[in-house]
Coordinates of N, CA, C and O in Angstrom, one line a residue:
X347 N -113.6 -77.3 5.2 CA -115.0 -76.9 5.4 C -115.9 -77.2 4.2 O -115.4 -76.9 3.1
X348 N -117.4 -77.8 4.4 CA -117.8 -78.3 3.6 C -118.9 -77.0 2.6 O -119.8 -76.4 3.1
X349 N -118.6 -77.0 1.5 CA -119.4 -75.8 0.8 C -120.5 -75.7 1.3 O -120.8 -76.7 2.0
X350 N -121.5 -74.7 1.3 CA -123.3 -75.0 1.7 C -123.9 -74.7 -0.1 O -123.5 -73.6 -0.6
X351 N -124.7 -75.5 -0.8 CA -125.2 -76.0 -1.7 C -126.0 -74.6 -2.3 O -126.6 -73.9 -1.5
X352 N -125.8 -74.4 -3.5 CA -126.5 -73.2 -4.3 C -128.0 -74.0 -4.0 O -128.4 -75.2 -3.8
X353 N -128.7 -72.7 -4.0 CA -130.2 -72.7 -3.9 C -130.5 -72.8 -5.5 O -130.0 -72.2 -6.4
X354 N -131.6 -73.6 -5.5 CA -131.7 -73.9 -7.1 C -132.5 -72.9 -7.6 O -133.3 -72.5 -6.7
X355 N -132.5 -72.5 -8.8 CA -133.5 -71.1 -9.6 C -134.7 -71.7 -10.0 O -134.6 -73.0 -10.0
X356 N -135.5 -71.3 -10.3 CA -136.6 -72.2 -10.7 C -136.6 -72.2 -12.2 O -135.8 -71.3 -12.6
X357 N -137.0 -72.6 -12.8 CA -137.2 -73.2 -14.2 C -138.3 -73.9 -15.2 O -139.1 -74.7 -14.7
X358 N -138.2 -73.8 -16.2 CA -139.4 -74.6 -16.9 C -138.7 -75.3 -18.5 O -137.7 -74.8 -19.1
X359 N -139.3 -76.4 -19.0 CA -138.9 -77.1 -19.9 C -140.4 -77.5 -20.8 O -141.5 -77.5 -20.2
X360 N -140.4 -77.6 -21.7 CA -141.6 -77.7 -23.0 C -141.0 -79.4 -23.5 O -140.0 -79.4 -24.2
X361 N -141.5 -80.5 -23.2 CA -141.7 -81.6 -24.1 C -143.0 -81.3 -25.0 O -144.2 -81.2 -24.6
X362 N -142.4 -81.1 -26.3 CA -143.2 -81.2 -27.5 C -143.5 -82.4 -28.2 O -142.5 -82.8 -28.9
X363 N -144.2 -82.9 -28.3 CA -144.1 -84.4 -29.4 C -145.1 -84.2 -30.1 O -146.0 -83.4 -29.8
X364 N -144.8 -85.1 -31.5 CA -145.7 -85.2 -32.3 C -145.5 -86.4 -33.4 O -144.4 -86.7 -33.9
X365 N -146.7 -86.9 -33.7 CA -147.0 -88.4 -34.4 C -146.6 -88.0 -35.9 O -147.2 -87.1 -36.5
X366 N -145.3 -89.0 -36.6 CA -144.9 -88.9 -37.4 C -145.1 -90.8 -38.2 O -144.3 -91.7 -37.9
X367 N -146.2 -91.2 -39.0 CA -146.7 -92.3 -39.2 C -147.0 -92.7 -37.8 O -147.5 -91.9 -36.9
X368 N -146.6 -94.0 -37.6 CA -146.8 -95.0 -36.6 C -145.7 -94.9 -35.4 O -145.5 -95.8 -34.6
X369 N -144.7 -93.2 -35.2 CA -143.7 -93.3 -34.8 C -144.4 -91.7 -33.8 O -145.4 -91.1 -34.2
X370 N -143.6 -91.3 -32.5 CA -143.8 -90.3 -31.2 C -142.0 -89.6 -32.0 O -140.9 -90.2 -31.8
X371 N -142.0 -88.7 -32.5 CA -141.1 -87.7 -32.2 C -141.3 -86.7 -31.3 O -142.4 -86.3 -30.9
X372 N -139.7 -86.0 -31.0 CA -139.5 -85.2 -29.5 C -138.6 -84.3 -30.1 O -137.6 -84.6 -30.8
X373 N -139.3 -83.1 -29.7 CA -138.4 -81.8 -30.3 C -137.1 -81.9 -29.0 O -137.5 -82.0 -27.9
X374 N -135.7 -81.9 -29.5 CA -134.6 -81.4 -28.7 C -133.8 -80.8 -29.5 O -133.7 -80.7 -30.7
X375 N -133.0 -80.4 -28.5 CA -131.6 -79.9 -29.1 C -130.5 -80.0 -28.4 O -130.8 -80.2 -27.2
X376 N -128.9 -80.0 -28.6 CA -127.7 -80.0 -27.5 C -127.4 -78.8 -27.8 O -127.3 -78.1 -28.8
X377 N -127.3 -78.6 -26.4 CA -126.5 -77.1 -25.6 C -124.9 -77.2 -25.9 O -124.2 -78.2 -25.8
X378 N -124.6 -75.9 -26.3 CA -123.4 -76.2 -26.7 C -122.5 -76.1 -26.1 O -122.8 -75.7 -24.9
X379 N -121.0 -76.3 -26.4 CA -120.3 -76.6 -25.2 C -119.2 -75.7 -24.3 O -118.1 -76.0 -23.7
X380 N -120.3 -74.3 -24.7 CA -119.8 -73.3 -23.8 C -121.1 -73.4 -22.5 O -121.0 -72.9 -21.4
X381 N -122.3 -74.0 -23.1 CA -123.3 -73.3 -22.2 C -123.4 -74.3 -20.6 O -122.6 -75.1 -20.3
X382 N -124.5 -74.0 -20.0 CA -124.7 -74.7 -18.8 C -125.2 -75.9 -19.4 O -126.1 -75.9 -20.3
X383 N -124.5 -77.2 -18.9 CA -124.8 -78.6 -19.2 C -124.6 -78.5 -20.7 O -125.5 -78.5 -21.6
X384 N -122.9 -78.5 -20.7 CA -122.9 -79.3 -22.2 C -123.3 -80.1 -22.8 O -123.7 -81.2 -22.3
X385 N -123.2 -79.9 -24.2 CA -123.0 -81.1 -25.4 C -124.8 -82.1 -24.9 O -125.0 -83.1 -25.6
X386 N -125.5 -81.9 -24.0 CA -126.0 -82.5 -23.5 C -127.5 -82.1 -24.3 O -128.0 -81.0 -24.3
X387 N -128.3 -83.5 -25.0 CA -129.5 -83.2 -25.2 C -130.7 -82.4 -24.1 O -130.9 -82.9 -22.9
X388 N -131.5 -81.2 -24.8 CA -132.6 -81.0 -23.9 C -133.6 -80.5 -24.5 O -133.7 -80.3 -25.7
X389 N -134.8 -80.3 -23.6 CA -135.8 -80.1 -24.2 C -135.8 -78.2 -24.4 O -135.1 -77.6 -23.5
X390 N -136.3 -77.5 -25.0 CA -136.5 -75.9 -24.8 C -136.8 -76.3 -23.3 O -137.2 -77.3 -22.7
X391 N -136.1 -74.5 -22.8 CA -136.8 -74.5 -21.6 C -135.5 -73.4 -21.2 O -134.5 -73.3 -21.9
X392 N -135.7 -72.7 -19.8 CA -134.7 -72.0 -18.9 C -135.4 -71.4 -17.9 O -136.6 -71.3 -17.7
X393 N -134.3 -70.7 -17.1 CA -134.5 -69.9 -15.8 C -136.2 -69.2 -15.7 O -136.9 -69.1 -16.7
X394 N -136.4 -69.0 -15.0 CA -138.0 -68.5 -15.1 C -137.7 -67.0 -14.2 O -137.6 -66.8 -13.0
X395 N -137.7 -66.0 -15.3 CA -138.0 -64.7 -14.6 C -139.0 -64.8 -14.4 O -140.0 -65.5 -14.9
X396 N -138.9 -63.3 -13.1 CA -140.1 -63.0 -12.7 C -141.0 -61.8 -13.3 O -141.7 -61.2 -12.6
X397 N -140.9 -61.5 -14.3 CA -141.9 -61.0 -15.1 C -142.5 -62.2 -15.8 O -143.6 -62.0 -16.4
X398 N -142.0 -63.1 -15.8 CA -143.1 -64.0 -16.4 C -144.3 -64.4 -15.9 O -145.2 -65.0 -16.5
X399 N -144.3 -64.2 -14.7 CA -145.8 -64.1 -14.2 C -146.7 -63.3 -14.0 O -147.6 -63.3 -13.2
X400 N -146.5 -62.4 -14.9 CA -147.0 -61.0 -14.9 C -147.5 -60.5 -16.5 O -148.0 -59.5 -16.9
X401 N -147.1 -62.0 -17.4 CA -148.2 -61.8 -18.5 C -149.1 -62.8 -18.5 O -149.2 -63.6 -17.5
X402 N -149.8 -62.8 -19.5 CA -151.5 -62.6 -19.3 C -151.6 -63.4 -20.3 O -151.4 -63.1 -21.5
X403 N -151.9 -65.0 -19.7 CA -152.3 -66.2 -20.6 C -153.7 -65.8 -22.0 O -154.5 -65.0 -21.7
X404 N -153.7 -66.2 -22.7 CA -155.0 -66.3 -23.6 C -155.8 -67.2 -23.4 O -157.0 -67.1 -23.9
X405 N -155.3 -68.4 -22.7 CA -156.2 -69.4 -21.8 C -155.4 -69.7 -20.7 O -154.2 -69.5 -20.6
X406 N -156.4 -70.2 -19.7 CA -155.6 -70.8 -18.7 C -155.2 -72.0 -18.6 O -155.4 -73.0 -19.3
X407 N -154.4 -72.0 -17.5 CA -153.9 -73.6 -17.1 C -155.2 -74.5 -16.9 O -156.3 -74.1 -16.5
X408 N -154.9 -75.4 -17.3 CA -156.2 -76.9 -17.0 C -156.5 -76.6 -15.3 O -155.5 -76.4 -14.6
X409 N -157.9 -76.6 -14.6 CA -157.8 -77.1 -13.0 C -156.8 -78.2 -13.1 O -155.6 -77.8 -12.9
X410 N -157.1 -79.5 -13.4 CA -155.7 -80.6 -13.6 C -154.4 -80.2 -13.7 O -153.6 -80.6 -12.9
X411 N -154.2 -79.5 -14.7 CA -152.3 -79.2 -14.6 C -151.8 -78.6 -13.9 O -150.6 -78.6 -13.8
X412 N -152.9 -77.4 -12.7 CA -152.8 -76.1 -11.8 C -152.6 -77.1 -10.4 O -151.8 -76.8 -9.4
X413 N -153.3 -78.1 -10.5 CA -153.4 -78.6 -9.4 C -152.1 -79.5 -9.2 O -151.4 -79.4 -8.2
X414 N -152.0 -80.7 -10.6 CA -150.7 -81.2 -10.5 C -149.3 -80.1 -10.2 O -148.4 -80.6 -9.5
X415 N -149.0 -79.1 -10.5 CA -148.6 -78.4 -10.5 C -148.3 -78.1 -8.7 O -147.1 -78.2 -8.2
X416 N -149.5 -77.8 -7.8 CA -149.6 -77.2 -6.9 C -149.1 -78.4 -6.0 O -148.3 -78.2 -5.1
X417 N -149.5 -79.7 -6.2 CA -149.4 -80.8 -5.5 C -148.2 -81.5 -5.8 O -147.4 -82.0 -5.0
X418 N -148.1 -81.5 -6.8 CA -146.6 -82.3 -7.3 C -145.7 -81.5 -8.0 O -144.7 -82.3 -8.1
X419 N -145.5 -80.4 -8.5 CA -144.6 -79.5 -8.2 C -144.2 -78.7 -7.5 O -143.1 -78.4 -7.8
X420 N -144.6 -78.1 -6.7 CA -144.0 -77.8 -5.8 C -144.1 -76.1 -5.6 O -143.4 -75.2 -5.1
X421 N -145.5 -76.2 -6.2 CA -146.0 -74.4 -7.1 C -146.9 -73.9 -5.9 O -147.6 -74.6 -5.1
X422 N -146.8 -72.6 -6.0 CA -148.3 -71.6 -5.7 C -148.6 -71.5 -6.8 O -147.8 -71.6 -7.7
X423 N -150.1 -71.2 -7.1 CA -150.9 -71.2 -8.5 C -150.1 -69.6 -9.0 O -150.5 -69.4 -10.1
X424 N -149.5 -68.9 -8.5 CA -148.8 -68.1 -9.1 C -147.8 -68.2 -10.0 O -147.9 -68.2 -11.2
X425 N -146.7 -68.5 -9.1 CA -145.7 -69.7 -9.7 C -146.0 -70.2 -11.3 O -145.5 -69.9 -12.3
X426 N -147.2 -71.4 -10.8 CA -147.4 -72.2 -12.1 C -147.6 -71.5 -12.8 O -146.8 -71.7 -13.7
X427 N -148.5 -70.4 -13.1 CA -148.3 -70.0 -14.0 C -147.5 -69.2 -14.5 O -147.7 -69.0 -15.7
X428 N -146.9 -68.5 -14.1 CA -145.3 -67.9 -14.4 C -144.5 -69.1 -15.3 O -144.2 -69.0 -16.5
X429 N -144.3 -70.4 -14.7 CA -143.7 -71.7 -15.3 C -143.7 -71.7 -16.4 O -142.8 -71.7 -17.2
X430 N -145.3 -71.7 -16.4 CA -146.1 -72.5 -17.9 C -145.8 -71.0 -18.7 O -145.9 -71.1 -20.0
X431 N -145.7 -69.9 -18.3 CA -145.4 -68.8 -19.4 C -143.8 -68.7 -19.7 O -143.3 -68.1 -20.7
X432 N -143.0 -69.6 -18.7 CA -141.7 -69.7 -19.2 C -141.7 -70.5 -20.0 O -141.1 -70.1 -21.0
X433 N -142.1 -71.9 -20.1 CA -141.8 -72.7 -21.1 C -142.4 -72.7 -22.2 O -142.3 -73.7 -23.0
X434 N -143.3 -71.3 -22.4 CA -143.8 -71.0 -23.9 C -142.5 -70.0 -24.5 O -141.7 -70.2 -25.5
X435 N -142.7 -69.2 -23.6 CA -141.6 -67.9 -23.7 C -140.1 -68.6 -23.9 O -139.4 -68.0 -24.6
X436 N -139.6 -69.8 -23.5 CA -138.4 -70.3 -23.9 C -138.5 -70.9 -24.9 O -137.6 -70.6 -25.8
X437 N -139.4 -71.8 -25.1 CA -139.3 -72.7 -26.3 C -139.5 -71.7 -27.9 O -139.1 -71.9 -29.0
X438 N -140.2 -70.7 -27.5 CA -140.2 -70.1 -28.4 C -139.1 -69.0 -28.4 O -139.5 -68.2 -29.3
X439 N -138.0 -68.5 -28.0 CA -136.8 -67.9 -28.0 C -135.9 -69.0 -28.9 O -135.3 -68.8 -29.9
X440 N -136.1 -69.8 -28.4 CA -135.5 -71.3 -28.6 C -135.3 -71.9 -30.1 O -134.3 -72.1 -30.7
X441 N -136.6 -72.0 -30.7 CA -136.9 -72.8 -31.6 C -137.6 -71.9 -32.0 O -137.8 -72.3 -33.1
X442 N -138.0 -71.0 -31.9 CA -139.3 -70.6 -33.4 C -140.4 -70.7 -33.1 O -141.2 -70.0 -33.7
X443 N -141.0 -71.6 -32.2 CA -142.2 -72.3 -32.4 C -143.0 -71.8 -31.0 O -142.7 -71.9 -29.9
X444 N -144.3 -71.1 -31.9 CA -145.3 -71.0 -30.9 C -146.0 -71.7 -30.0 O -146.1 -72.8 -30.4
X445 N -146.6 -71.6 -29.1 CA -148.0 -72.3 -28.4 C -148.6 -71.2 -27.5 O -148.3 -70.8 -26.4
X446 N -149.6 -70.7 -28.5 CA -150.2 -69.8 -28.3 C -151.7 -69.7 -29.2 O -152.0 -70.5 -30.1
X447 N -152.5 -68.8 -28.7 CA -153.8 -68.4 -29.0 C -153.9 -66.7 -29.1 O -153.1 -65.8 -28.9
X448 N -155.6 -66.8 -29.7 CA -155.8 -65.0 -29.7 C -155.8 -64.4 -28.3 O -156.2 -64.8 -27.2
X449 N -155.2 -63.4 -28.5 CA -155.3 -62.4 -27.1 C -154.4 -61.3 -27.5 O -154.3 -61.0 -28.7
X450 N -153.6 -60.8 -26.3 CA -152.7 -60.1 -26.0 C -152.3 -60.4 -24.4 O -153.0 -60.4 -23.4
X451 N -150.9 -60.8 -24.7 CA -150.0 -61.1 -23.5 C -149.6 -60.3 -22.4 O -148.9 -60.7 -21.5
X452 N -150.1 -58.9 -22.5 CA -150.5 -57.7 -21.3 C -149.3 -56.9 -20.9 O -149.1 -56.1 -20.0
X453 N -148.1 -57.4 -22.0 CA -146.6 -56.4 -22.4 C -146.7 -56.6 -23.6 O -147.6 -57.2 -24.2
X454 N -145.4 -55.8 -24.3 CA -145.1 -55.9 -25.4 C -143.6 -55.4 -25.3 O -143.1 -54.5 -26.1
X455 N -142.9 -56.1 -24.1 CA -141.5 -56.1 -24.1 C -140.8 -57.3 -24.6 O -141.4 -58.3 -24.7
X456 N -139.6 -57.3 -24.7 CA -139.0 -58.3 -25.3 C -139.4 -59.0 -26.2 O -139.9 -58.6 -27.2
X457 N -139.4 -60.3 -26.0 CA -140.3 -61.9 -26.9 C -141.7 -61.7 -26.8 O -142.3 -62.2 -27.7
X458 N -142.5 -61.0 -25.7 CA -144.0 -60.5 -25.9 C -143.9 -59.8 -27.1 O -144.9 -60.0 -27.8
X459 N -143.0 -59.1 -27.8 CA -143.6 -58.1 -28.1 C -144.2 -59.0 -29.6 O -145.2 -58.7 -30.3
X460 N -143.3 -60.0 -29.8 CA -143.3 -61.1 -30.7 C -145.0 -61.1 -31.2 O -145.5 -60.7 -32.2
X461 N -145.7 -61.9 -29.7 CA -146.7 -62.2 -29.6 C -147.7 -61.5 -29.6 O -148.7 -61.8 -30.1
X462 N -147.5 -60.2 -29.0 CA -148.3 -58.6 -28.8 C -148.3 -58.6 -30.7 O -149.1 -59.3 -31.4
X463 N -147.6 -58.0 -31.1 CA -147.5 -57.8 -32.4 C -148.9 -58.8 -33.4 O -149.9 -58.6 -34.2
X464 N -148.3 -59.6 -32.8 CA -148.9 -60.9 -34.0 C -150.2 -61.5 -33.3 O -150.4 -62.7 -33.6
X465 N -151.3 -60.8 -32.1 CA -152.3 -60.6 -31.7 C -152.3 -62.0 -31.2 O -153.3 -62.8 -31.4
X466 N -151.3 -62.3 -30.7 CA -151.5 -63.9 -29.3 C -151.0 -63.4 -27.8 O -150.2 -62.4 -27.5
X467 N -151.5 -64.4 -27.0 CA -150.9 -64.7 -26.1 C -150.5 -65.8 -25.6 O -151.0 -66.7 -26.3
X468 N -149.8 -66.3 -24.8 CA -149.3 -67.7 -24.6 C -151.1 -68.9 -24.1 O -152.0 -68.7 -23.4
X469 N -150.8 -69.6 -24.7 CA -152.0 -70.9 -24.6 C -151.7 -71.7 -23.6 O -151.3 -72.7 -24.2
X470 N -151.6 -71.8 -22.5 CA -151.8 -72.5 -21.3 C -152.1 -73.4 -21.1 O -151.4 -74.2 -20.4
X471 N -153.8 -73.5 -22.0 CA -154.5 -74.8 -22.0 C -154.1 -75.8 -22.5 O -154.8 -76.8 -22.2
X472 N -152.9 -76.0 -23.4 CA -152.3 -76.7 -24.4 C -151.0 -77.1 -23.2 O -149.9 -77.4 -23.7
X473 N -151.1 -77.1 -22.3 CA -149.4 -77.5 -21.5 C -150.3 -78.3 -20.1 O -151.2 -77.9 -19.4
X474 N -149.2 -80.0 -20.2 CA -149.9 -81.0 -19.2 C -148.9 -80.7 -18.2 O -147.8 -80.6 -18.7
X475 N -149.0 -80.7 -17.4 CA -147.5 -81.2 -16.5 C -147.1 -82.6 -16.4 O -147.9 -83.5 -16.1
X476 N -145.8 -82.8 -16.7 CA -144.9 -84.0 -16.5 C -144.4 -84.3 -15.4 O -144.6 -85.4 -14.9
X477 N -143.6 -83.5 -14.9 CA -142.9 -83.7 -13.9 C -142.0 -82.7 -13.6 O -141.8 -81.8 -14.3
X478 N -141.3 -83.0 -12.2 CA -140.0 -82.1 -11.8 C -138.9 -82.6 -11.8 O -138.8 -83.8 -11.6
X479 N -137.5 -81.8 -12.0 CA -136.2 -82.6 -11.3 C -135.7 -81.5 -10.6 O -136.2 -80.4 -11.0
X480 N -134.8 -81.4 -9.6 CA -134.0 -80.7 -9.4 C -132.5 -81.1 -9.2 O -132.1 -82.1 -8.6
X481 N -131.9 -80.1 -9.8 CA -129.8 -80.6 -10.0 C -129.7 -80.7 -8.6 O -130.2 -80.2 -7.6
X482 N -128.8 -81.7 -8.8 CA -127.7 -82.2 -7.7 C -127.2 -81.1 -7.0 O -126.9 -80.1 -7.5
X483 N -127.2 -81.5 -5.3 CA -126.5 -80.2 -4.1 C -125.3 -80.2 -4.8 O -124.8 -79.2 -4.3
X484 N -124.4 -80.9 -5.7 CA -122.9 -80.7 -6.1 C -123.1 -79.8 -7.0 O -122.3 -78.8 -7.1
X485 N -124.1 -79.8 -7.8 CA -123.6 -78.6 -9.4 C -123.8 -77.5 -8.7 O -124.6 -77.3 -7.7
X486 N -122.5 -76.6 -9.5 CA -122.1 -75.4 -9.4 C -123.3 -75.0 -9.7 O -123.5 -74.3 -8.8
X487 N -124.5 -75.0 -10.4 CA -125.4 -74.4 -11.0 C -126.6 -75.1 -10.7 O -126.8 -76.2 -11.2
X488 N -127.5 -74.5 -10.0 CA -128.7 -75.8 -10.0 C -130.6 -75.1 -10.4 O -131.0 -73.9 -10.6
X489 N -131.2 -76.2 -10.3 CA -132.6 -75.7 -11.4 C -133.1 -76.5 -10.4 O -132.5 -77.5 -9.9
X490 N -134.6 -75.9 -10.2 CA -135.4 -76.6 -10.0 C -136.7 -76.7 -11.0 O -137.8 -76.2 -10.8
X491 N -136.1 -77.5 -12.3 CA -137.3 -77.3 -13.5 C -138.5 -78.1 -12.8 O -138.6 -78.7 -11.7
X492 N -139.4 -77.8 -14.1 CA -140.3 -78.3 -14.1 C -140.8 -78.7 -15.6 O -140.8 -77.9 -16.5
X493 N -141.4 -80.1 -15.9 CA -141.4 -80.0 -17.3 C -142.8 -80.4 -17.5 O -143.5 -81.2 -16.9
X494 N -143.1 -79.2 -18.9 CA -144.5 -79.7 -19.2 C -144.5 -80.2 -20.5 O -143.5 -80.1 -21.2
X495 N -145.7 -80.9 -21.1 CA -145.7 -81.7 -22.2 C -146.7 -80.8 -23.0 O -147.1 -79.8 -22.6
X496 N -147.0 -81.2 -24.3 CA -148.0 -80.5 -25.0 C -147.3 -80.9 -27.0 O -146.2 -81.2 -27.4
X497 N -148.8 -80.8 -27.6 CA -148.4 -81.5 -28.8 C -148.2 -80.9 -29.4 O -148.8 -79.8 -29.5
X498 N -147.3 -81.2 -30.2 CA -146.3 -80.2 -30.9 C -147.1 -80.1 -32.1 O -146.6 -79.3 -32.9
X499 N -148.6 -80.7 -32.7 CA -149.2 -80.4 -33.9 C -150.0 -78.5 -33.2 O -150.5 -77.5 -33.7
X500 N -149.8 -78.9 -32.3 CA -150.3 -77.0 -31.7 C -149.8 -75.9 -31.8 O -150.4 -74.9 -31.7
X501 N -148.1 -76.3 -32.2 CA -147.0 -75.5 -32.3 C -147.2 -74.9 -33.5 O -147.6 -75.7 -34.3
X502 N -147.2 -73.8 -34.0 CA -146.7 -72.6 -35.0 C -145.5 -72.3 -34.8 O -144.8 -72.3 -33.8
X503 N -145.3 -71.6 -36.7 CA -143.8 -71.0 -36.7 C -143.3 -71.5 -37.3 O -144.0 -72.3 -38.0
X504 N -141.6 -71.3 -37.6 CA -141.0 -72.1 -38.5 C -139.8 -72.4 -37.5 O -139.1 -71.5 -36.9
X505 N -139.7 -74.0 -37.6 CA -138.6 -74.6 -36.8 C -136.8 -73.6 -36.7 O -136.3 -73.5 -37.8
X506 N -136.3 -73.2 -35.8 CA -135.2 -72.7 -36.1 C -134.4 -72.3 -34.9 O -134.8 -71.5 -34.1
X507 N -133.3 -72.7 -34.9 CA -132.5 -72.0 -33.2 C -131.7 -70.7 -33.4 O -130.9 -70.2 -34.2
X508 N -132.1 -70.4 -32.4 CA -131.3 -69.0 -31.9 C -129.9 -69.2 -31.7 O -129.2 -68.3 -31.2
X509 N -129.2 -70.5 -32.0 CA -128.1 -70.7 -31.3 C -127.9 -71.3 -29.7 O -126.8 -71.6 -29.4
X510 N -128.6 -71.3 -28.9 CA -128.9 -72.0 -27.6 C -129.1 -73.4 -27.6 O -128.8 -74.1 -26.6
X511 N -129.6 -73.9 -28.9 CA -129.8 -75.4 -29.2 C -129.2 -75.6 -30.3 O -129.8 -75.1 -31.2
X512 N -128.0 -76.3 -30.8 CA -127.9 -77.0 -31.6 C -128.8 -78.3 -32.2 O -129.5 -79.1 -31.6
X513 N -128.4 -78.2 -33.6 CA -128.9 -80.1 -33.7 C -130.1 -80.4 -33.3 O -130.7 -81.4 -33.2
X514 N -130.7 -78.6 -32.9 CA -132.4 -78.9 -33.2 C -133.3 -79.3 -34.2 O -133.5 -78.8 -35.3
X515 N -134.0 -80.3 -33.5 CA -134.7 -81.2 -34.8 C -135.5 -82.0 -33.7 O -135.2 -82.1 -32.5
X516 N -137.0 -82.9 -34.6 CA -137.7 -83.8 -34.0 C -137.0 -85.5 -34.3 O -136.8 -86.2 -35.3
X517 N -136.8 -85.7 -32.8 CA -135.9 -87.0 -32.9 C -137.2 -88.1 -32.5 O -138.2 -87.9 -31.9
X518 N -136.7 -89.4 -33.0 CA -137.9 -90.6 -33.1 C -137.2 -90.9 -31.3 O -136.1 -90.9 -30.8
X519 N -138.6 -91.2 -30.9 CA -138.2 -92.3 -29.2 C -138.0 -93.0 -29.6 O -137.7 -94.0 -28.9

């Protein structure tokens, strides 16, 4: 009897780049090789709870990225932006590194409180959308990310992993 396919979680990923001379470096890191998708380079990013749509950008999404988002991701403008507050909220669990503005993020639980504290909220306006993938009907485990881009000269903080990414660093394309 043939398995029936895990429904995929939804998800978000942060391509960061930034111009080093005449060269495009890309923040990644490898997952280690206890986690989901070993040993395998990725960009910050994970599962998208649903309180993440329930804080409170300091800017918003572009019309353009809301709309690519709605059209080619596969979003309600809710959604998106829950996404786009996951892949601030990850990459910064992740790495250290903010993308963010003045405000208040409208909690001050967990990794908000980060940002609550230190008088930001997630910056929105700074995230393009790239694209989607979603895992294979075979993995035990499946995502339906979504990845957004944004320049990493925007980013604050000091580079550093929580342990979730190894061998984080900006690598040359």
């Amino acid at each position: 009897m043939e398995k029936k396919p895990v429904k995929p979680r939804h998800a978000a990923s942060l391509v960061l780049t930034r111009r080093v001379g005449d060269d495009v470096h890309v923040l990644m890191g490898r997952r280690p090789a206890r986690a989901v998708f070993p040993e395998m380079y990725v960009f910050p990013g994970g599962r998208h709870d649903l309180a993440d749509s329930r804080v409170a950008p300091g800017t918003p999404l572009s019309e353009r990225t809301l709309e690519d988002l709605c059209s080619r991701g596969g979003c309600t403008k809710l959604l998106a932006q829950g996404l786009a507050t996951t892949a601030i909220r990850e990459t910064y669990e992740e790495t250290g590194l903010l993308i963010a503005t003045e405000g208040h993020p409208g909690t001050s639980e967990g990794t908000w409180a980060d940002f609550a504290n230190a008088g930001l909220a997630p910056a929105h306006d700074r995230l393009r959308f790239l694209g989607r993938a979603i895992t294979p009907t075979s993995a035990p485990v499946r995502f339906h990310a979504r990845f957004f881009l944004a320049d990493g000269e925007d980013a604050t903080g000091t580079l550093r992993s929580n342990g979730e990414l190894l061998a984080l660093d900006w690598y040359p394309l």
